[in-house]
Coordinates of C-alpha atoms (C1' of nucleotides) in Angstrom, one line a residue:
Chain A
M300 CA 52.0 -43.1 17.2
T301 CA 54.1 -40.6 19.0
A302 CA 54.5 -36.8 18.9
P303 CA 51.2 -36.1 17.4
N304 CA 52.0 -32.4 17.6
S305 CA 54.6 -32.6 15.0
E306 CA 51.9 -33.4 12.6
T307 CA 49.6 -30.7 13.8
P308 CA 48.8 -28.7 10.7
S309 CA 49.1 -24.9 11.0
P310 CA 45.5 -23.6 11.3
V311 CA 44.0 -23.2 7.9
A312 CA 43.7 -19.6 7.0
P313 CA 40.3 -18.2 7.5
A314 CA 41.6 -15.5 5.3
G315 CA 38.3 -13.6 5.3
D316 CA 39.9 -10.2 5.7
F317 CA 43.2 -8.5 5.0
I318 CA 44.4 -8.9 8.6
R319 CA 43.8 -12.7 8.7
A320 CA 45.4 -12.8 5.2
A321 CA 48.5 -11.1 6.6
V322 CA 48.7 -13.3 9.6
T323 CA 48.4 -16.3 7.4
E324 CA 51.2 -15.1 5.3
D325 CA 53.4 -14.4 8.4
L326 CA 52.8 -18.0 9.6
K327 CA 53.6 -19.3 6.1
S328 CA 56.8 -17.3 5.7
G329 CA 58.0 -18.2 9.2
R330 CA 58.0 -14.6 10.5
F331 CA 55.9 -15.9 13.4
D332 CA 55.2 -19.5 14.4
H333 CA 52.1 -18.7 16.4
V334 CA 49.6 -15.9 17.0
H335 CA 49.2 -13.7 20.1
T336 CA 47.2 -10.6 20.1
R337 CA 46.0 -8.0 22.7
F338 CA 43.4 -5.4 23.4
P339 CA 45.1 -2.4 25.0
P340 CA 42.6 0.1 26.3
E341 CA 43.6 3.2 28.3
P342 CA 41.5 3.1 31.5
N343 CA 40.1 6.5 31.1
A344 CA 36.7 5.9 29.7
Y345 CA 33.9 3.3 29.2
L346 CA 34.1 1.0 26.3
H347 CA 31.7 1.4 23.3
I348 CA 30.6 -0.6 20.3
G349 CA 33.7 0.5 18.4
H350 CA 35.8 -1.1 21.1
A351 CA 33.7 -4.2 20.7
K352 CA 34.7 -4.3 17.0
A353 CA 38.4 -4.0 18.0
I354 CA 38.1 -6.7 20.7
W355 CA 36.3 -9.0 18.2
I356 CA 39.1 -8.5 15.8
D357 CA 42.0 -8.8 18.3
Y358 CA 40.4 -11.8 20.1
G359 CA 38.9 -13.3 16.9
V360 CA 42.3 -13.4 15.1
A361 CA 43.9 -15.1 18.1
R362 CA 41.0 -17.6 18.3
D363 CA 41.0 -18.4 14.6
F364 CA 44.7 -19.2 14.6
N365 CA 44.6 -21.1 17.9
G366 CA 46.5 -18.3 19.5
L367 CA 46.3 -16.3 22.7
F368 CA 44.7 -13.0 23.5
N369 CA 45.7 -10.5 26.3
L370 CA 43.9 -7.7 28.0
R371 CA 46.3 -5.0 28.7
F372 CA 45.7 -1.7 30.3
D373 CA 47.8 1.0 28.7
D374 CA 48.0 3.0 31.9
T375 CA 50.9 5.4 31.2
N376 CA 49.1 8.6 32.0
P377 CA 48.1 8.8 35.7
T378 CA 46.4 12.2 35.3
K379 CA 43.6 10.6 33.3
E380 CA 43.3 7.1 34.5
E381 CA 41.3 5.6 37.3
Q382 CA 40.6 2.2 38.8
E383 CA 36.9 2.7 38.2
Y384 CA 37.5 2.4 34.5
V385 CA 39.7 -0.6 34.9
D386 CA 36.9 -2.5 36.7
A387 CA 34.3 -1.4 34.1
I388 CA 36.5 -2.3 31.2
I389 CA 37.3 -5.8 32.6
E390 CA 33.6 -6.4 33.0
D391 CA 32.8 -5.2 29.5
V392 CA 35.6 -7.1 27.7
K393 CA 34.4 -10.3 29.4
W394 CA 30.8 -9.6 28.6
V395 CA 31.5 -9.0 25.0
G396 CA 33.4 -12.2 24.7
G397 CA 37.1 -11.4 24.6
K398 CA 38.6 -14.4 26.3
F399 CA 41.8 -13.4 28.1
D400 CA 41.6 -15.9 30.9
D401 CA 44.2 -14.8 33.5
R402 CA 46.2 -12.8 31.0
I403 CA 45.4 -9.3 32.3
F404 CA 48.3 -7.0 32.2
Y405 CA 49.2 -3.4 33.0
A406 CA 51.7 -1.3 31.1
S407 CA 52.6 0.3 34.5
D408 CA 54.0 -3.1 35.6
Y409 CA 56.7 -2.7 32.9
F410 CA 57.8 0.8 34.0
D411 CA 61.1 -0.5 35.5
R412 CA 62.1 -2.4 32.4
M413 CA 61.1 0.5 30.2
Y414 CA 63.3 2.7 32.3
E415 CA 66.3 0.4 31.9
W416 CA 65.7 0.3 28.1
A417 CA 65.6 4.1 28.1
E418 CA 69.0 4.3 29.7
M419 CA 70.2 1.8 27.2
L420 CA 69.2 4.2 24.4
I421 CA 70.8 7.1 26.1
S422 CA 74.0 5.1 26.4
K423 CA 73.7 4.2 22.8
G424 CA 73.5 7.9 22.0
V425 CA 70.1 7.9 20.5
A426 CA 68.2 9.5 23.3
Y427 CA 68.8 12.8 25.2
V428 CA 67.4 14.9 27.9
C429 CA 65.9 18.1 26.5
D430 CA 65.3 21.2 28.7
Q431 CA 63.0 23.0 26.3
T432 CA 59.6 24.0 27.4
A433 CA 56.5 22.4 25.9
D434 CA 56.1 25.5 23.7
Q435 CA 59.7 25.4 22.5
V436 CA 59.4 21.7 21.7
S437 CA 56.3 22.4 19.8
A438 CA 57.8 25.3 17.9
G439 CA 60.9 23.3 17.1
R440 CA 58.9 20.5 15.6
G441 CA 58.4 22.6 12.5
S442 CA 55.2 22.2 10.4
L443 CA 53.6 19.8 8.0
T444 CA 55.5 21.4 5.2
H445 CA 58.7 22.7 6.9
P446 CA 61.3 20.7 8.8
G447 CA 61.9 21.2 12.5
T448 CA 64.9 22.7 14.2
V449 CA 67.3 20.8 16.3
S450 CA 67.1 21.2 20.1
P451 CA 70.1 23.0 21.7
F452 CA 70.3 20.1 24.1
R453 CA 70.5 17.5 21.5
N454 CA 74.2 16.9 21.8
R455 CA 74.7 16.5 25.5
T456 CA 77.1 13.8 26.5
V457 CA 75.9 10.4 27.4
E458 CA 77.1 11.0 31.0
E459 CA 75.2 14.2 31.3
N460 CA 72.0 12.6 29.8
L461 CA 72.3 9.7 32.2
D462 CA 72.7 11.9 35.2
L463 CA 69.9 14.2 34.2
F464 CA 67.5 11.3 33.4
R465 CA 68.2 9.6 36.7
R466 CA 67.5 12.9 38.5
M467 CA 64.3 13.2 36.5
K468 CA 63.3 9.8 37.8
A469 CA 64.3 10.8 41.3
G470 CA 61.9 13.6 41.1
E471 CA 64.4 16.4 41.4
F472 CA 62.8 18.5 38.6
P473 CA 59.4 20.1 38.4
D474 CA 56.7 19.0 36.0
G475 CA 57.3 20.0 32.4
S476 CA 60.8 21.2 33.0
R477 CA 62.5 18.5 31.0
T478 CA 61.8 15.5 28.8
L479 CA 63.7 12.5 27.4
R480 CA 63.6 12.6 23.7
A481 CA 64.6 10.1 21.0
K482 CA 67.3 11.4 18.7
I483 CA 65.9 10.6 15.3
D484 CA 65.4 13.2 12.5
M485 CA 64.1 16.7 12.9
A486 CA 63.6 16.9 9.2
S487 CA 61.6 13.8 8.8
P488 CA 58.4 14.3 6.7
N489 CA 56.7 12.1 9.4
L490 CA 56.4 14.5 12.3
N491 CA 56.3 11.5 14.7
M492 CA 60.0 11.0 13.9
R493 CA 61.1 14.5 14.8
D494 CA 62.8 13.6 18.1
P495 CA 59.6 12.4 19.8
V496 CA 59.3 12.7 23.6
M497 CA 59.8 9.4 25.4
Y498 CA 59.3 10.5 29.0
R499 CA 57.7 13.5 30.6
I500 CA 58.0 14.6 34.2
L501 CA 54.7 14.2 36.1
H502 CA 54.6 14.3 39.9
A503 CA 51.3 12.5 39.9
P504 CA 50.2 9.4 41.8
H505 CA 49.5 6.4 39.7
H506 CA 46.4 4.4 40.4
R507 CA 48.5 1.2 40.6
Q508 CA 52.0 2.5 41.2
G509 CA 51.3 5.1 43.8
D510 CA 54.0 7.7 44.2
K511 CA 56.8 5.5 42.8
W512 CA 57.3 7.5 39.6
A513 CA 57.9 11.1 38.8
I514 CA 58.3 10.4 35.1
Y515 CA 55.9 8.5 32.8
P516 CA 56.5 7.0 29.4
M517 CA 54.7 8.3 26.3
Y518 CA 52.5 6.0 24.2
D519 CA 54.9 5.7 21.2
W520 CA 57.8 4.7 23.4
A521 CA 55.8 2.4 25.7
H522 CA 53.5 0.6 23.4
G523 CA 55.9 -1.5 21.3
L524 CA 57.8 -2.4 24.5
E525 CA 54.6 -3.7 26.1
D526 CA 53.8 -5.7 23.0
S527 CA 57.4 -7.0 22.9
L528 CA 57.4 -8.0 26.5
E529 CA 54.2 -9.9 26.2
G530 CA 55.3 -11.7 23.1
I531 CA 52.5 -10.2 21.0
T532 CA 52.8 -11.3 17.4
H533 CA 50.3 -9.0 15.8
S534 CA 49.6 -5.6 17.3
L535 CA 46.3 -4.6 15.8
C536 CA 45.2 -1.0 16.1
S537 CA 43.2 1.7 14.3
L538 CA 44.2 3.7 11.3
E539 CA 45.5 6.8 13.1
Y540 CA 48.5 4.8 14.3
E541 CA 49.6 4.2 10.8
N542 CA 51.8 7.3 11.0
H543 CA 53.3 5.9 14.2
R544 CA 54.3 2.6 12.9
P545 CA 57.8 3.8 11.7
L546 CA 58.4 4.9 15.3
Y547 CA 57.0 1.7 16.8
D548 CA 59.5 -0.1 14.6
W549 CA 62.4 2.3 15.3
F550 CA 62.3 1.8 19.1
L551 CA 62.2 -1.9 18.8
D552 CA 65.0 -2.0 16.3
Q553 CA 67.2 0.3 18.3
L554 CA 66.7 -2.0 21.3
G555 CA 67.2 -5.1 19.3
I556 CA 64.4 -6.8 21.1
Y557 CA 61.5 -9.1 20.0
H558 CA 59.6 -7.2 17.3
P559 CA 55.8 -7.7 16.9
R560 CA 54.1 -6.5 13.7
Q561 CA 51.6 -3.6 13.9
I562 CA 48.7 -3.7 11.5
E563 CA 46.0 -1.0 11.3
F564 CA 42.3 -1.2 10.5
A565 CA 39.5 1.3 10.2
R566 CA 37.6 2.1 13.4
L567 CA 33.8 1.8 13.6
N568 CA 31.5 4.7 13.0
M569 CA 27.8 4.3 13.2
T570 CA 24.8 6.4 12.0
Y571 CA 22.7 8.4 14.5
T572 CA 25.3 8.3 17.3
V573 CA 28.7 9.5 18.4
M574 CA 31.7 7.3 19.4
S575 CA 34.4 9.6 20.7
K576 CA 35.4 9.4 24.3
R577 CA 35.2 13.1 24.7
R578 CA 31.7 13.4 23.3
L579 CA 30.4 10.5 25.3
I580 CA 31.7 12.2 28.4
D581 CA 30.2 15.5 27.3
L582 CA 26.8 13.8 26.9
V583 CA 27.0 12.3 30.4
K584 CA 28.3 15.4 32.1
S585 CA 25.8 17.7 30.5
G586 CA 23.0 15.5 31.5
A587 CA 21.9 14.8 28.0
V588 CA 21.8 11.2 29.1
R589 CA 21.7 9.6 32.5
G590 CA 25.1 8.0 32.7
F591 CA 27.6 5.9 30.8
D592 CA 25.1 3.0 30.9
D593 CA 22.2 5.0 29.5
P594 CA 20.5 2.7 27.0
R595 CA 20.7 5.4 24.3
L596 CA 24.5 5.3 24.3
P597 CA 26.6 3.1 22.2
T598 CA 28.6 2.2 25.3
L599 CA 28.8 -1.5 26.0
A600 CA 27.2 -0.8 29.4
G601 CA 24.4 1.1 27.7
L602 CA 23.8 -1.6 25.1
R603 CA 23.8 -4.2 27.8
R604 CA 21.2 -2.3 29.8
R605 CA 19.2 -1.7 26.7
G606 CA 18.9 -5.4 26.2
Y607 CA 21.7 -6.3 23.7
T608 CA 23.2 -9.7 23.9
P609 CA 26.9 -10.5 23.3
E610 CA 25.8 -12.8 20.5
A611 CA 24.0 -9.9 18.7
I612 CA 27.2 -7.9 18.9
H613 CA 29.3 -10.7 17.7
D614 CA 27.0 -11.2 14.7
F615 CA 27.2 -7.4 14.0
C616 CA 31.0 -7.4 14.2
D617 CA 31.2 -10.4 11.8
R618 CA 28.9 -8.7 9.3
I619 CA 30.6 -5.2 9.2
G620 CA 33.8 -6.7 8.1
I621 CA 37.3 -5.3 8.4
A622 CA 38.9 -2.8 6.0
K623 CA 41.1 0.2 5.8
A624 CA 38.6 2.7 4.4
D625 CA 36.8 5.0 6.8
S626 CA 33.2 4.0 6.9
T627 CA 29.9 4.5 8.8
V628 CA 27.8 1.5 9.4
D629 CA 24.0 1.9 9.4
V630 CA 22.7 1.4 13.0
A631 CA 19.9 -0.5 11.3
L632 CA 22.3 -3.4 10.9
L633 CA 23.0 -3.5 14.6
E634 CA 19.3 -3.5 15.3
H635 CA 18.7 -6.2 12.8
C636 CA 21.3 -8.4 14.5
L637 CA 19.6 -7.8 17.8
R638 CA 16.1 -8.8 16.4
E639 CA 17.5 -11.9 14.8
T640 CA 19.2 -13.0 18.0
L641 CA 16.3 -12.2 20.3
N642 CA 13.7 -13.7 18.0
K643 CA 15.2 -17.1 18.6
I644 CA 15.5 -16.9 22.4
A645 CA 13.2 -14.3 23.9
P646 CA 10.0 -15.6 25.6
R647 CA 6.9 -14.0 24.2
V648 CA 4.7 -12.2 26.6
M649 CA 1.8 -9.7 26.4
G650 CA 2.1 -6.2 27.6
V651 CA 0.1 -3.0 26.9
L652 CA 2.0 0.2 26.6
R653 CA -1.0 2.6 26.4
P654 CA -3.9 0.9 27.9
L655 CA -7.5 1.3 26.7
K656 CA -10.1 -0.5 28.9
V657 CA -12.3 -3.1 27.2
I658 CA -15.5 -4.4 28.7
I659 CA -17.0 -7.6 27.3
D660 CA -20.7 -7.1 27.7
N661 CA -21.7 -10.7 27.3
Y662 CA -18.9 -12.2 29.4
P663 CA -20.0 -13.3 32.9
E664 CA -19.0 -10.9 35.6
G665 CA -16.5 -12.3 38.1
Q666 CA -15.5 -15.2 35.8
T667 CA -11.8 -15.9 35.0
E668 CA -10.3 -18.5 32.8
E669 CA -6.8 -19.6 32.1
L670 CA -5.8 -19.7 28.4
D671 CA -2.8 -21.4 26.9
A672 CA -0.2 -19.2 25.3
V673 CA 2.9 -20.3 23.4
N674 CA 6.1 -19.0 24.9
N675 CA 8.1 -18.9 21.7
P676 CA 6.9 -20.0 18.3
E677 CA 10.5 -20.2 17.2
D678 CA 11.4 -22.6 19.9
P679 CA 8.9 -25.4 20.7
A680 CA 11.0 -26.4 23.7
A681 CA 10.1 -23.2 25.3
G682 CA 6.6 -24.6 26.1
S683 CA 3.5 -22.7 26.9
R684 CA 2.0 -20.8 29.9
K685 CA -1.4 -19.9 31.2
V686 CA -2.7 -16.4 30.7
P687 CA -5.8 -15.2 32.7
F688 CA -8.8 -13.8 30.8
S689 CA -11.7 -11.9 32.3
R690 CA -14.6 -9.5 31.5
E691 CA -12.4 -6.5 31.7
L692 CA -9.2 -6.2 29.6
Y693 CA -6.8 -3.7 28.5
I694 CA -5.7 -3.3 24.9
E695 CA -3.4 -0.9 23.1
R696 CA -5.0 2.4 22.4
E697 CA -3.7 2.3 18.9
D698 CA -5.5 -1.0 18.2
F699 CA -8.8 0.9 18.1
M700 CA -9.8 3.7 15.7
E701 CA -13.1 5.6 15.9
T702 CA -12.9 6.1 12.1
P703 CA -10.6 3.4 10.7
A704 CA -8.1 4.5 8.2
P705 CA -7.7 2.7 4.9
K706 CA -5.8 -0.6 5.3
Y707 CA -6.4 -0.5 9.1
F708 CA -7.3 -4.0 10.1
R709 CA -7.8 -3.6 13.8
L710 CA -10.8 -2.7 16.0
S711 CA -13.5 -0.2 15.3
V712 CA -17.2 -0.3 16.0
G713 CA -18.7 -3.3 14.2
R714 CA -15.4 -5.0 13.5
E715 CA -14.3 -8.3 14.8
V716 CA -10.7 -9.2 15.6
R717 CA -8.9 -12.0 17.4
F718 CA -7.6 -11.5 20.9
R719 CA -4.4 -13.5 20.8
Y720 CA -4.8 -17.0 22.3
A721 CA -8.3 -16.0 23.5
Y722 CA -11.5 -15.3 21.6
F723 CA -12.9 -13.3 18.6
L724 CA -14.2 -10.1 20.0
K725 CA -16.4 -7.6 18.2
C726 CA -16.6 -4.0 19.1
V727 CA -20.1 -2.8 19.7
G728 CA -19.5 0.7 21.1
F729 CA -17.4 3.0 23.1
T730 CA -17.5 5.9 25.6
K731 CA -15.7 9.2 25.3
D732 CA -14.6 11.8 27.7
P733 CA -16.9 14.7 26.6
A734 CA -14.3 17.2 27.8
T735 CA -11.2 15.9 26.0
G736 CA -12.8 13.8 23.3
E737 CA -10.6 10.9 24.3
V738 CA -12.0 7.4 24.0
T739 CA -12.3 6.0 27.5
E740 CA -13.8 2.6 27.2
L741 CA -14.6 0.0 24.6
H742 CA -17.6 -2.3 24.7
C743 CA -17.3 -5.6 23.0
T744 CA -19.0 -8.9 22.7
Y745 CA -17.1 -12.2 22.5
D746 CA -18.0 -15.4 20.7
P747 CA -17.6 -18.3 23.2
A748 CA -17.2 -20.7 20.2
T749 CA -13.9 -19.2 19.3
R750 CA -12.1 -20.0 22.5
G751 CA -8.4 -20.5 21.9
G752 CA -8.6 -18.3 18.8
D753 CA -10.2 -20.3 16.1
A754 CA -13.8 -20.1 14.7
P755 CA -15.4 -23.5 14.2
D756 CA -17.4 -22.0 11.3
G757 CA -14.1 -21.2 9.6
R758 CA -14.6 -17.5 9.6
K759 CA -11.5 -15.3 9.5
V760 CA -10.5 -12.1 11.0
K761 CA -7.9 -9.7 9.6
A762 CA -6.2 -8.9 12.8
T763 CA -4.9 -10.4 16.0
I764 CA -4.2 -8.1 18.9
H765 CA -2.6 -8.5 22.2
W766 CA -4.3 -7.8 25.6
V767 CA -4.1 -8.3 29.3
S768 CA -6.7 -9.0 31.8
A769 CA -7.4 -5.8 33.7
P770 CA -7.7 -7.2 37.3
H771 CA -4.8 -9.6 36.8
S772 CA -2.4 -7.4 35.0
L773 CA 0.7 -5.8 36.6
A774 CA 1.6 -2.2 36.5
A775 CA 4.9 -1.4 34.7
E776 CA 7.0 1.4 33.4
C777 CA 8.3 1.1 29.9
R778 CA 11.1 3.3 28.5
L779 CA 11.0 3.6 24.8
Y780 CA 14.2 4.7 23.0
D781 CA 14.8 6.3 19.7
H782 CA 18.1 7.4 18.1
L783 CA 20.0 9.8 20.3
F784 CA 20.5 12.1 17.3
T785 CA 18.0 13.2 14.7
K786 CA 20.4 13.0 11.8
P787 CA 22.5 10.0 10.6
D788 CA 25.6 12.3 10.9
P789 CA 25.3 14.2 14.2
D790 CA 27.9 16.6 12.8
D791 CA 25.6 17.7 10.1
V792 CA 24.8 21.1 11.7
P793 CA 24.4 24.7 10.6
E794 CA 27.5 26.9 10.8
G795 CA 28.5 27.7 14.4
Q796 CA 26.6 24.9 16.0
D797 CA 27.9 21.6 17.3
F798 CA 26.6 18.0 17.4
T799 CA 24.4 18.7 20.4
A800 CA 22.2 20.7 18.2
N801 CA 21.1 17.4 16.7
L802 CA 20.2 15.7 19.9
N803 CA 16.8 14.0 19.6
P804 CA 14.5 15.5 22.1
N805 CA 12.4 12.4 21.9
S806 CA 15.1 9.9 22.3
L807 CA 13.5 8.7 25.5
Q808 CA 9.8 8.3 26.1
T809 CA 8.8 7.0 29.5
L810 CA 5.4 5.3 29.8
S811 CA 4.5 4.8 33.4
A812 CA 1.0 3.4 33.1
C813 CA 1.7 0.2 31.2
R814 CA 0.0 -3.1 32.1
V815 CA 1.7 -6.4 31.6
E816 CA 0.6 -10.0 32.1
P817 CA 1.1 -11.5 35.5
S818 CA 3.7 -14.1 34.5
L819 CA 6.1 -11.2 34.5
A820 CA 5.9 -10.7 38.3
A821 CA 9.1 -12.6 38.9
A822 CA 11.1 -11.0 36.0
K823 CA 14.7 -10.2 37.0
P824 CA 16.8 -7.3 35.8
G825 CA 18.6 -8.2 32.5
E826 CA 15.9 -10.7 31.4
R827 CA 14.6 -10.1 27.9
F828 CA 11.2 -10.7 26.5
Q829 CA 9.3 -10.1 23.3
F830 CA 6.2 -8.1 24.0
E831 CA 4.1 -9.5 21.2
R832 CA 3.6 -7.1 18.3
L833 CA 5.7 -4.4 20.1
G834 CA 9.3 -5.3 20.3
Y835 CA 11.9 -6.7 22.6
F836 CA 12.1 -5.5 26.2
C837 CA 14.7 -5.9 28.9
V838 CA 14.1 -5.6 32.6
D839 CA 15.9 -2.6 33.9
P840 CA 17.9 -2.6 37.1
D841 CA 15.7 0.2 38.4
T842 CA 13.1 -2.6 38.9
S843 CA 12.3 -3.2 42.5
A844 CA 9.7 -5.2 44.4
G845 CA 6.4 -4.1 43.1
R846 CA 7.8 -1.8 40.4
L847 CA 8.6 -3.3 37.1
V848 CA 10.7 -1.2 34.7
F849 CA 11.4 -2.3 31.1
N850 CA 13.6 -0.9 28.4
R851 CA 12.6 -1.4 24.9
A852 CA 15.7 -2.8 23.2
V853 CA 14.3 -2.6 19.7
T854 CA 10.9 -2.6 18.0
L855 CA 9.6 -5.4 15.9
K856 CA 9.5 -4.6 12.2
D857 CA 6.3 -2.8 11.7
E858 CA 4.5 -3.0 8.4
W859 CA 1.6 -0.8 9.6
A860 CA 4.0 1.9 10.6
K861 CA 5.3 2.0 7.0
I862 CA 1.8 2.2 5.6
Q863 CA 1.0 5.1 7.9
K864 CA 4.2 6.9 7.0
K865 CA 3.4 6.7 3.3
G866 CA 0.2 8.5 4.2
Chain B
rU244 C1' 53.5 24.0 -1.8
rG245 C1' 55.3 17.6 3.4
rG246 C1' 54.2 12.6 4.7
rG247 C1' 51.0 8.4 5.5
rG248 C1' 46.3 6.0 4.1
rA249 C1' 41.7 5.3 1.3
rU250 C1' 37.9 5.3 -2.9
rU251 C1' 33.0 -1.2 -5.6
rA252 C1' 24.7 -0.3 -5.2
rG253 C1' 21.6 4.2 -0.2
rU254 C1' 25.1 1.7 3.8
rG255 C1' 28.9 -2.1 4.9
rU256 C1' 31.8 -5.6 2.6
rA257 C1' 33.6 -9.7 -1.3
rA258 C1' 35.8 -10.6 -6.1
rC259 C1' 43.7 -10.9 -5.8
rG260 C1' 43.7 -10.6 -15.0
rG261 C1' 38.3 -14.5 -16.6
rU262 C1' 30.1 -14.1 -15.6
rA263 C1' 30.8 -7.7 -10.2
rG264 C1' 28.6 -11.4 -5.3
rC265 C1' 26.7 -11.2 -0.1
rA266 C1' 24.4 -8.6 4.0
rC267 C1' 21.5 -4.5 5.8
rA268 C1' 18.1 -0.8 3.9
rA269 C1' 14.2 0.0 0.2
rC270 C1' 10.3 -2.0 -2.8
rU271 C1' 6.7 -6.4 -4.7
rG272 C1' 4.3 -10.7 -3.6
rA273 C1' 3.2 -15.5 -0.8
rC274 C1' 2.1 -17.3 4.0
rU275 C1' 0.7 -16.3 9.0
rC276 C1' -3.5 -16.7 15.8
rU277 C1' 2.4 -11.3 16.4
rG278 C1' 0.9 -6.0 10.2
rG279 C1' 6.4 -10.4 13.9
rA280 C1' 9.0 -14.6 12.0
rU281 C1' 9.5 -17.3 7.4
rC282 C1' 9.7 -17.8 1.9
rA283 C1' 10.0 -15.9 -3.2
rG284 C1' 11.3 -11.8 -6.1
rU285 C1' 12.6 -6.5 -7.7
rU286 C1' 15.5 -1.9 -7.9
rC287 C1' 20.4 -0.1 -7.2
rG288 C1' 27.4 -0.2 -8.0
rU289 C1' 33.5 -0.5 -9.8
rC290 C1' 35.7 8.1 -8.4
rG291 C1' 37.2 10.5 -13.5
rG292 C1' 40.4 10.3 -18.0
rG293 C1' 44.0 7.6 -20.7
rG294 C1' 46.8 3.0 -21.6
rU295 C1' 48.4 -2.5 -21.5
rU296 C1' 45.5 -7.0 -22.6
rC297 C1' 41.6 -11.6 -26.3
rG298 C1' 39.8 -9.9 -21.5
rA299 C1' 40.8 -4.8 -16.2
rA300 C1' 37.3 -3.3 -10.0
rU301 C1' 42.1 -5.9 -10.3
rC302 C1' 48.2 -4.0 -13.9
rC303 C1' 50.4 1.0 -15.7
rC304 C1' 50.0 6.5 -16.3
rU305 C1' 47.3 10.8 -14.9
rG306 C1' 43.8 13.6 -12.4
rA307 C1' 39.9 14.1 -8.4
rU308 C1' 37.9 13.6 -3.7
rC309 C1' 38.0 12.0 1.5
rC310 C1' 40.7 10.6 6.1
rC311 C1' 45.1 10.9 9.5
rC312 C1' 49.7 13.6 11.4
rA313 C1' 52.5 19.8 13.9
rG314 C1' 50.0 16.7 22.8
rC315 C1' 55.2 16.7 27.6
rC316 C1' 47.2 12.4 25.1
rA317 C1' 46.4 7.4 23.7

RNA sequence: UGGGGAUUAGUGUAACGGUAGCACAACUGACUCUGGAUCAGUUCGUCGGGGUUCGAAUCCCUGAUCCCCAGCCA
């Protein structure tokens, strides 16, 4: 058998969404014979979960059709862009699973070719140098309901345009003094077609090109050329570019060069957070959060620090779907995806957030024993570990109630509960700080016959609680996070206020007196654990020798919390 | 009073003239050495009004509402 490739069937359409359906159709009709997509961020901000959605669409479409995927920096505006962002974006795209291999490109590398093409359009008589000021251009554009007026410079000769444009490039003119414009239609109902600016004069050093250029291309002019040069088949972007598609097509058609297809989809919005670059920057600059990797932010750096895995984000992106209607996804879905992912892989461990000392009156002083604890009930291969037990323990303050509420199954005087993997313990008394009324110490007795957690007489307990051995436990700081905003829609504010009025003052709670089991001594930043009954925690980079810091990524579902809420 | 998009349970998304489905959320219950996980179940929907058709979320007409566009930003 020879030439097996001639028999290779075109990939079967995973037509799950309208984009894949369109791509399938293009392959079928012969408009394209392969698929090549790209993710084109401007390096002027950190990526967020909305970008993850875009990446997962761009990359996912290429993957599903056995195509290729490029990472391309749309670095056409040197006044806003920085290398720092380039580096951060590369890391984030890789982390979130967009596989671009070595296909990392920069729009700025195409500036020479773009320039040549611009001269071509000038020669063709469909582009001209305009001497109007920014204000004049703006005024001449007309309004949504009224046509624009033609620029007095619109009918310069090709020679004059060429000369002026070359001198613009040579840096002879000051910023803002002239532009190169496409000659299209000042009366078009689509304002983007009213002689859009192709180049502006900017005497600004570019982070990659240095001082080479005094003129820089505008998005509309540049983007289609970038796609064309890279052989992109499907240029996927968000809805606001729908109005720009006629212009995207116009430039490519005027040039007569390879013509990709632009398809738009709705960007991601999520409850209880904000997604715009400007707002994210505001939050960081104002100190509302600690940086772009603050675990409360929807940035990929923030989610990563919080404890999110790429798999959880993939799952999320797969579930939210792709459509053209503006929508706001419930952040609870993202959290659900994280729980589901971490439930399968996170080792279980015991940690106490708000410690309450327990003394076992009938347990021999100075004795220690090692008890077996399962590492992950969802994964037998994860094995087990030894956990030390002794006369003095710490339990969660909220696992004891002086006067137990209805449906409260945990400890109170006279009640017996199971200490996970250890013994049945019965509370026999407690001490209180007379000044504050705070419970300071619990006294319990244990039943030696229940070692391991089961009673030979078959008696049951209604609750199992977690604990750590006081002398063996490690000190830790835990950072508990809540939504950054108190309302699903941060813009839901009284007249005259902005979204910052809805900032949640309790979005971060730092608990610095936590105690965790000794097996955590060697935990490394980025490692994730389930603290039994509490949630999933991720070791923070602030961790240093002798100082463990954890971020709570997400809580476990909490039936008791619901009961309490209902009153 | 311009142009371009959109509208299906609380939220997100399927159904492409033939039983409106799935997921999250919410609520029941079972089970449980995590009030976790798991399992079983319940509640809840086609923007309005006409029309075509045996049959309409889907086609036609007509309204309504929402989003985007007047950067030398992307």
